[in-house]
Coordinates of C-alpha atoms in Angstrom, one line a residue:
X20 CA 57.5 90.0 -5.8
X21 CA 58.3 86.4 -6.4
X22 CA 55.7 83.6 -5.5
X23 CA 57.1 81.0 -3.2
X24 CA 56.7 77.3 -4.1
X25 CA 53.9 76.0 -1.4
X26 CA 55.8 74.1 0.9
X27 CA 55.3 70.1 0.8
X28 CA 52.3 69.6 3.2
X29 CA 53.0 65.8 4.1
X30 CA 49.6 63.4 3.8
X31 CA 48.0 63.1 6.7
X32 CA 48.0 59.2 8.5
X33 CA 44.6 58.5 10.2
X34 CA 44.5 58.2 13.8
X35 CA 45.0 55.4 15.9
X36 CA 41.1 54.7 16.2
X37 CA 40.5 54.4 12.5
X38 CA 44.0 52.4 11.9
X39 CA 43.9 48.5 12.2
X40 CA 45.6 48.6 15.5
X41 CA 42.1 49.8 17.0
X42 CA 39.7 47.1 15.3
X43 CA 39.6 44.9 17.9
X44 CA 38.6 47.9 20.1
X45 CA 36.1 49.2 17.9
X46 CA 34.8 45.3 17.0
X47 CA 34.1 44.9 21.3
X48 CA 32.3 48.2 21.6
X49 CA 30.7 46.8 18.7
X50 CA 29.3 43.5 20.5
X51 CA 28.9 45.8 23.7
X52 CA 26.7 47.7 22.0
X53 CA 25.1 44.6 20.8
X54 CA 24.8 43.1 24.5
X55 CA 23.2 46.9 25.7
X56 CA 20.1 46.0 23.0
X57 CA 19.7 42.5 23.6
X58 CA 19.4 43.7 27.4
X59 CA 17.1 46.4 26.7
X60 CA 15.1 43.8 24.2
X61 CA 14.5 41.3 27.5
X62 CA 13.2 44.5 29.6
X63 CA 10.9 44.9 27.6
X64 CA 9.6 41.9 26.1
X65 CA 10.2 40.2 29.8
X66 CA 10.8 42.6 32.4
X67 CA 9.4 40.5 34.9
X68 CA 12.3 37.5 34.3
X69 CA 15.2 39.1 32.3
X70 CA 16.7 41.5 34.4
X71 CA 16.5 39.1 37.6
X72 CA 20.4 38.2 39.2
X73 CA 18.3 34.5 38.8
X74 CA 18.3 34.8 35.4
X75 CA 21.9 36.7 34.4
X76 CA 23.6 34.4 36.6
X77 CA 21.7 31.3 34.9
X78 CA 22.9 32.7 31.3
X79 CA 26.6 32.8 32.7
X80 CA 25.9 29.4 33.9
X81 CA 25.0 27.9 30.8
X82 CA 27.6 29.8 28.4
X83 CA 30.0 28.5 30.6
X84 CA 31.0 24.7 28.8
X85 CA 30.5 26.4 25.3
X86 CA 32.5 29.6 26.3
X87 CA 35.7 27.3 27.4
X88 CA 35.2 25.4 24.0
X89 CA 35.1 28.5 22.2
X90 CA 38.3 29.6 24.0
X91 CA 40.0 26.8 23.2
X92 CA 38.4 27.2 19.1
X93 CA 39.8 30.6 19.0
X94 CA 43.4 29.5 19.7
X95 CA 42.7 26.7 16.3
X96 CA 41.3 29.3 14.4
X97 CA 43.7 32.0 15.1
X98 CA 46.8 29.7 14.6
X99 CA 45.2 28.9 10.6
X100 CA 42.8 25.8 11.8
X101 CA 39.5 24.9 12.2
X102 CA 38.4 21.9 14.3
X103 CA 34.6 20.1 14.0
X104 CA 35.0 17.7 16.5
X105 CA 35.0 19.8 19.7
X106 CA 31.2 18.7 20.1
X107 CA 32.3 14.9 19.9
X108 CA 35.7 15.1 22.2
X109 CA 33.2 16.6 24.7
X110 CA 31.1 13.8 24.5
X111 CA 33.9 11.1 24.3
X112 CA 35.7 12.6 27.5
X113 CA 32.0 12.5 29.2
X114 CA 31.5 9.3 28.5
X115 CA 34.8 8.0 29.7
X116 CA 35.1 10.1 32.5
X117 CA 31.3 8.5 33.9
X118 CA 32.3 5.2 33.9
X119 CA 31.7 2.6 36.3
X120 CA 35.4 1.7 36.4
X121 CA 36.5 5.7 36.5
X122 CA 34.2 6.8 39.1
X123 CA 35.4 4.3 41.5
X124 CA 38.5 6.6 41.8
X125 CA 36.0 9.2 42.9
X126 CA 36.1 13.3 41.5
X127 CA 39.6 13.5 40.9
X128 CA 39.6 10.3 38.7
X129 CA 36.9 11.4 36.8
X130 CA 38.5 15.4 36.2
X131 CA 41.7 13.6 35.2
X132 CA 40.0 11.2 32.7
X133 CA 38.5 13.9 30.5
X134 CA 41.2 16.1 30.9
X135 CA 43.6 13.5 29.7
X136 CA 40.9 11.6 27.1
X137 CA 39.9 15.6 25.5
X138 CA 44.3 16.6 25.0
X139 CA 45.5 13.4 23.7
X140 CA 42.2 13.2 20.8
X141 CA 42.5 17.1 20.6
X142 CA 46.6 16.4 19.7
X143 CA 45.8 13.5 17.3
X144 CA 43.8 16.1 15.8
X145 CA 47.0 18.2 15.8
X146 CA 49.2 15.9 14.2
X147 CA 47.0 14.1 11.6
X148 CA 47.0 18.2 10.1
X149 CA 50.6 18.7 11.2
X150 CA 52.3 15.7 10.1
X151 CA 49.5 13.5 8.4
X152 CA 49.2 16.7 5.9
X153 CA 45.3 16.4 6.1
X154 CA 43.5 19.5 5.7
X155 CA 42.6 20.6 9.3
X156 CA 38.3 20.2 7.7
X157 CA 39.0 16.6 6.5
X158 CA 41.0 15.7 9.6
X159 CA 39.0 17.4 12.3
X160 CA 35.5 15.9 10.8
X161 CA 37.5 12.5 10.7
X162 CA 37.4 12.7 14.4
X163 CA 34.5 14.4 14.5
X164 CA 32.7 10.9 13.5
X165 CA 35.1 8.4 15.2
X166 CA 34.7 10.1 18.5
X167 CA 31.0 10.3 18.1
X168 CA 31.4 6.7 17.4
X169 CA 33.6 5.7 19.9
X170 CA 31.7 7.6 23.0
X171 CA 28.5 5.3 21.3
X172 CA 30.4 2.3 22.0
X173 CA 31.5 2.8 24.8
X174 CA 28.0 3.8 26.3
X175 CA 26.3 1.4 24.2
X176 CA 23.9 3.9 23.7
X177 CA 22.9 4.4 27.3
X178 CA 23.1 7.1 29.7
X179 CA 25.6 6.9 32.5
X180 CA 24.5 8.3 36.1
X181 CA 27.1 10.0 38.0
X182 CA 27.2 8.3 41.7
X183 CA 30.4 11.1 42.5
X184 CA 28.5 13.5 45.0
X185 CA 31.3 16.1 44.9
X186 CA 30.8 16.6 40.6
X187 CA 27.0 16.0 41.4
X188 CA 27.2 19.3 43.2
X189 CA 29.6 21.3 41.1
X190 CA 26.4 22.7 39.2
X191 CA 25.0 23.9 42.2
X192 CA 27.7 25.1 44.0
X193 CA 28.8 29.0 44.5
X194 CA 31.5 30.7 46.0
X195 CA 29.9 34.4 47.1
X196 CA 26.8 33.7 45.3
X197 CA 28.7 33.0 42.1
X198 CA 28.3 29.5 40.6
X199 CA 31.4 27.1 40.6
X200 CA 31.1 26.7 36.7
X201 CA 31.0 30.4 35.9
X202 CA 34.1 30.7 38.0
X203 CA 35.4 27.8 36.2
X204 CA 35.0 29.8 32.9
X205 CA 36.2 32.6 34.3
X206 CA 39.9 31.8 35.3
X207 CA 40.2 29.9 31.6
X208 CA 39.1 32.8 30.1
X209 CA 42.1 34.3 31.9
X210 CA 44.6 32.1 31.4
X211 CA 44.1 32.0 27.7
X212 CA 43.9 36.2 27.7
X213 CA 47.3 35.4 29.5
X214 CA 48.4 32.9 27.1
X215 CA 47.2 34.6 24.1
X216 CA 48.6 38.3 24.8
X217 CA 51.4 37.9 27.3
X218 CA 53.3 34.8 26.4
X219 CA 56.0 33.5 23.7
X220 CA 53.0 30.7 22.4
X221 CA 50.7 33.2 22.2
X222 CA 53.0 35.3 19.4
X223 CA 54.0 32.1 17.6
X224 CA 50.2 31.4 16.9
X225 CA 49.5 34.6 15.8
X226 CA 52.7 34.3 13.7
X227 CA 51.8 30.7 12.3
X228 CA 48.3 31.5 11.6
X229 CA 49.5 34.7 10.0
X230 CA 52.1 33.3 7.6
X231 CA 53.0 29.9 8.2
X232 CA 56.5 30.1 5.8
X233 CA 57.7 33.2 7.5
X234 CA 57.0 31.9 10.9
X235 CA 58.7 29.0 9.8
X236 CA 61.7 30.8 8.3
X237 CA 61.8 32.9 11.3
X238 CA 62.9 29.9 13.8
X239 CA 59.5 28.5 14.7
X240 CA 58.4 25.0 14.5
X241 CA 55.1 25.1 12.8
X242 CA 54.0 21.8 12.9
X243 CA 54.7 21.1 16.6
X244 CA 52.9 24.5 17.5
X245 CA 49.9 22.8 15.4
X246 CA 49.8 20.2 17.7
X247 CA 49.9 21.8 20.6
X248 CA 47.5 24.2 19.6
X249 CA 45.2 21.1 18.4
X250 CA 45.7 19.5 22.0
X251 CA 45.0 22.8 23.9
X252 CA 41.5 22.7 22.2
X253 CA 41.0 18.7 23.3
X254 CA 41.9 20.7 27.1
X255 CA 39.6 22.8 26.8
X256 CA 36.8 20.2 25.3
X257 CA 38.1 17.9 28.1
X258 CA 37.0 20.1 31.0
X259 CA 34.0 21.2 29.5
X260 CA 32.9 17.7 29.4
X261 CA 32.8 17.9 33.5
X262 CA 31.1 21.4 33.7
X263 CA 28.3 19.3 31.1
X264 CA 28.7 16.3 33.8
X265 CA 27.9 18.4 36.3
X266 CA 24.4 20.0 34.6
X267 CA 23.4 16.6 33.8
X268 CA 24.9 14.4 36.6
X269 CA 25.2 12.0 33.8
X270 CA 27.2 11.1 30.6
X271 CA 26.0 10.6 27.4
X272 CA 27.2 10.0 24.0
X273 CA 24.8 12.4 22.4
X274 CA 26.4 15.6 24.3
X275 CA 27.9 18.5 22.8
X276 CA 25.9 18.5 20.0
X277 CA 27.0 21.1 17.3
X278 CA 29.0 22.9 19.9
X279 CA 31.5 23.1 17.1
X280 CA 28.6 25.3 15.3
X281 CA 28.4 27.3 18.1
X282 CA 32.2 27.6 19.3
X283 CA 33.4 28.6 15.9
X284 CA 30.3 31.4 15.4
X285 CA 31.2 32.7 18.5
X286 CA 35.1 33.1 18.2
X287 CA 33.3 34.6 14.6
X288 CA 31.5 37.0 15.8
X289 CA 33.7 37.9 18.2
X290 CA 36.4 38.8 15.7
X291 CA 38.6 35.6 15.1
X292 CA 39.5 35.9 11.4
X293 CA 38.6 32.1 9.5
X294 CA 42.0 32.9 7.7
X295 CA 44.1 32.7 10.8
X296 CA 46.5 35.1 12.7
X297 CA 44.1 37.8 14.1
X298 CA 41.7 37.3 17.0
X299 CA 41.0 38.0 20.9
X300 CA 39.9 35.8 23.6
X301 CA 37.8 39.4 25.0
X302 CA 36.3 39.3 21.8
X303 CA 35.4 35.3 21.8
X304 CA 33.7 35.6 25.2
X305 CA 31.1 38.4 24.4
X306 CA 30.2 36.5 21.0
X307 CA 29.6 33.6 23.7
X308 CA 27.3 35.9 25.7
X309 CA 25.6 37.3 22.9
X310 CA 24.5 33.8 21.2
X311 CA 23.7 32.8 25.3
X312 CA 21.6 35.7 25.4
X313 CA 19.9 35.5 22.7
X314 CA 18.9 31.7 23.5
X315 CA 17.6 32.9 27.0
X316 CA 15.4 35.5 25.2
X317 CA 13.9 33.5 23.2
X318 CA 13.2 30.7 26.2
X319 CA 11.5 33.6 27.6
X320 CA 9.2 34.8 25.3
X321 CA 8.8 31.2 24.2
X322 CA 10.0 31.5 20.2
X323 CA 10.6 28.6 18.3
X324 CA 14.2 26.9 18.3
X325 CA 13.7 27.6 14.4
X326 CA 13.6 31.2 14.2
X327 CA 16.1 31.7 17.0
X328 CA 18.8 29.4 14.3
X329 CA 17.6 32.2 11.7
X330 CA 18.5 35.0 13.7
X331 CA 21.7 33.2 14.8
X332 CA 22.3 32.3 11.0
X333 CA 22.3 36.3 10.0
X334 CA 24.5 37.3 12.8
X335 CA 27.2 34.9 11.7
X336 CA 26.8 36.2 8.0
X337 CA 26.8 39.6 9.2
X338 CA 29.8 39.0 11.1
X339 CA 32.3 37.6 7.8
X340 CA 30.5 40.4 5.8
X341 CA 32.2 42.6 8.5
X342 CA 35.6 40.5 8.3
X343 CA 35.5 40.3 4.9
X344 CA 35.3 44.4 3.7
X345 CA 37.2 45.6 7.0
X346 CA 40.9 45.0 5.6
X347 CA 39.7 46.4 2.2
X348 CA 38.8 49.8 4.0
X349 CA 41.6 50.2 6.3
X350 CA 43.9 49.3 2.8
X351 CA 42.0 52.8 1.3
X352 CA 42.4 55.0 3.8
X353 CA 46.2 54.4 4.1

């Protein structure tokens, strides 16, 4: 009786939760997990303040000006930037935006000042790495210190009361017990998920931040999607600047410090690759809710600003660590 040859038994492909496809799914459980223990962590270390609607709807409140900067990071980062000088456009649109001269055209003067101030320094950023050929670091850290600069000036180094009632009380405002801001945050987080996911812009960042010579051999102009990228970060920085108004109901030059730090270990943590083309606006917002809530747990249980930057410090490390060996096991298993 003759042996028959084994028949070819073709390798198996792994499934569609340990393929590449799925990261982004597994990386959001991941920070959902992480949001579940920081939770449990406030029951128990403060039970009697954590868990209170008070309290979660004040941690939505304040991750709401760095969460919009974050968004607006995320789009920078995943289209192959980086930009340090979020922090100081926020402060340069506050500024201008709480002038004497600007609040004399009331709420809507003062919304269309930093809107307009944040895009047009967010697409100098753009085209100073577009078309200036400056490395987005050297370009973005430029501004970074002229804006700084520039708000200072135009301040002179005081702090400007907002007399506009109707921004006065955007901070305390709530549509069914929600606050205004965290609504605010809310439909820009949208629209960027939108933007990101379901539109022609989204793609050709992905595809410039990717491989900026195929997506430029494939019919896309790279350089003005820089820009436009660079000034849709300035948006976002530009209405921040009034949700940080609003908390303050003044404008100072010194505000929005390091939110660059924060923004970009956010959009991190939340699975924005530093090398460009991958990321999620889901993920983005839970890394902003897990450095919020880790802020507000430490308020609680009164810890010093010190070891809370330490803890802060690891996460982000932890998180490139993860970024950084992922690709190389997804590249063994296939």
């Amino acid at each position: 009786m003759t042996d028959l040859a084994p028949a070819h038994v073709p390798a198996t492909k792994p499934g569609w939760w340990k393929g590449d496809a799925s990261e982004p799914v597994r990386r959001n459980l991941g920070l959902a997990a992480v949001l579940i223990a920081l939770v449990i962590i406030g029951m128990i270390s403060a039970s009697d303040q954590f868990l209170t609607s008070g309290n979660i709807l004040n941690i939505l409140t304040q991750a709401s000006a760095i969460g919009v900067i974050t968004l607006g990071m995320t789009f920078v980062i995943i289209g192959g930037g980086i930009d340090l000088s979020v922090g100081a456009l926020t402060a340069l649109a506050a500024i201008w935006c709480t002038t004497v001269a600007t609040q004399d055209y009331g709420a809507t003067g003062m919304i269309f000042t930093a809107v307009v101030v944040g895009t047009l320094a967010g697409a100098v950023n753009g085209l100073l790495v577009a078309y200036g050929r400056l490395v987005p670091f050297i370009a973005t850290l430029a501004m970074m210190v002229g804006a700084r600069g520039l708000a200072t000036k135009i301040s002179d180094k005081q702090t400007q009361p907002v007399e506009v009632d109707a921004i006065n009380r955007l901070a305390e405002a709530k549509v069914a017990g929600v606050p205004a801001l965290v609504l605010v945050f809310a439909a820009v987080t949208a629209a960027g998920w939108v933007l990101l996911n379901r539109t022609t812009f989204g793609r050709r960042t992905v595809a410039v931040g990717g491989n900026a010579e195929a997506a430029r051999l494939a019919g896309i102009n790279v350089r003005r999607q820089t820009v436009y990228l660079y000034a849709l970060c300035g948006l976002c920085c530009g209405i921040a600047a009034v949700m940080v108004v609003a908390q303050a109901n003044a404008g100072s030059s010194g505000q929005g410090d390091l939110y660059e730090l924060d923004a970009i270990s956010a959009a991190i943590i939340g699975g924005t690759a530093l090398t460009g083309g991958r990321g999620s606006v889901v993920g983005s917002l839970m890394g902003v809710l897990v450095f919020t809530t880790i802020t507000n747990l430490f308020i609680l249980n009164n810890l010093p600003t010190e070891v809370q930057n330490i803890v802060k410090g690891a996460i982000i490390v932890g998180a490139v660590l993860v970024q950084e060996f992922q690709p190389r096991e997804l590249l063994r298993r296939r």
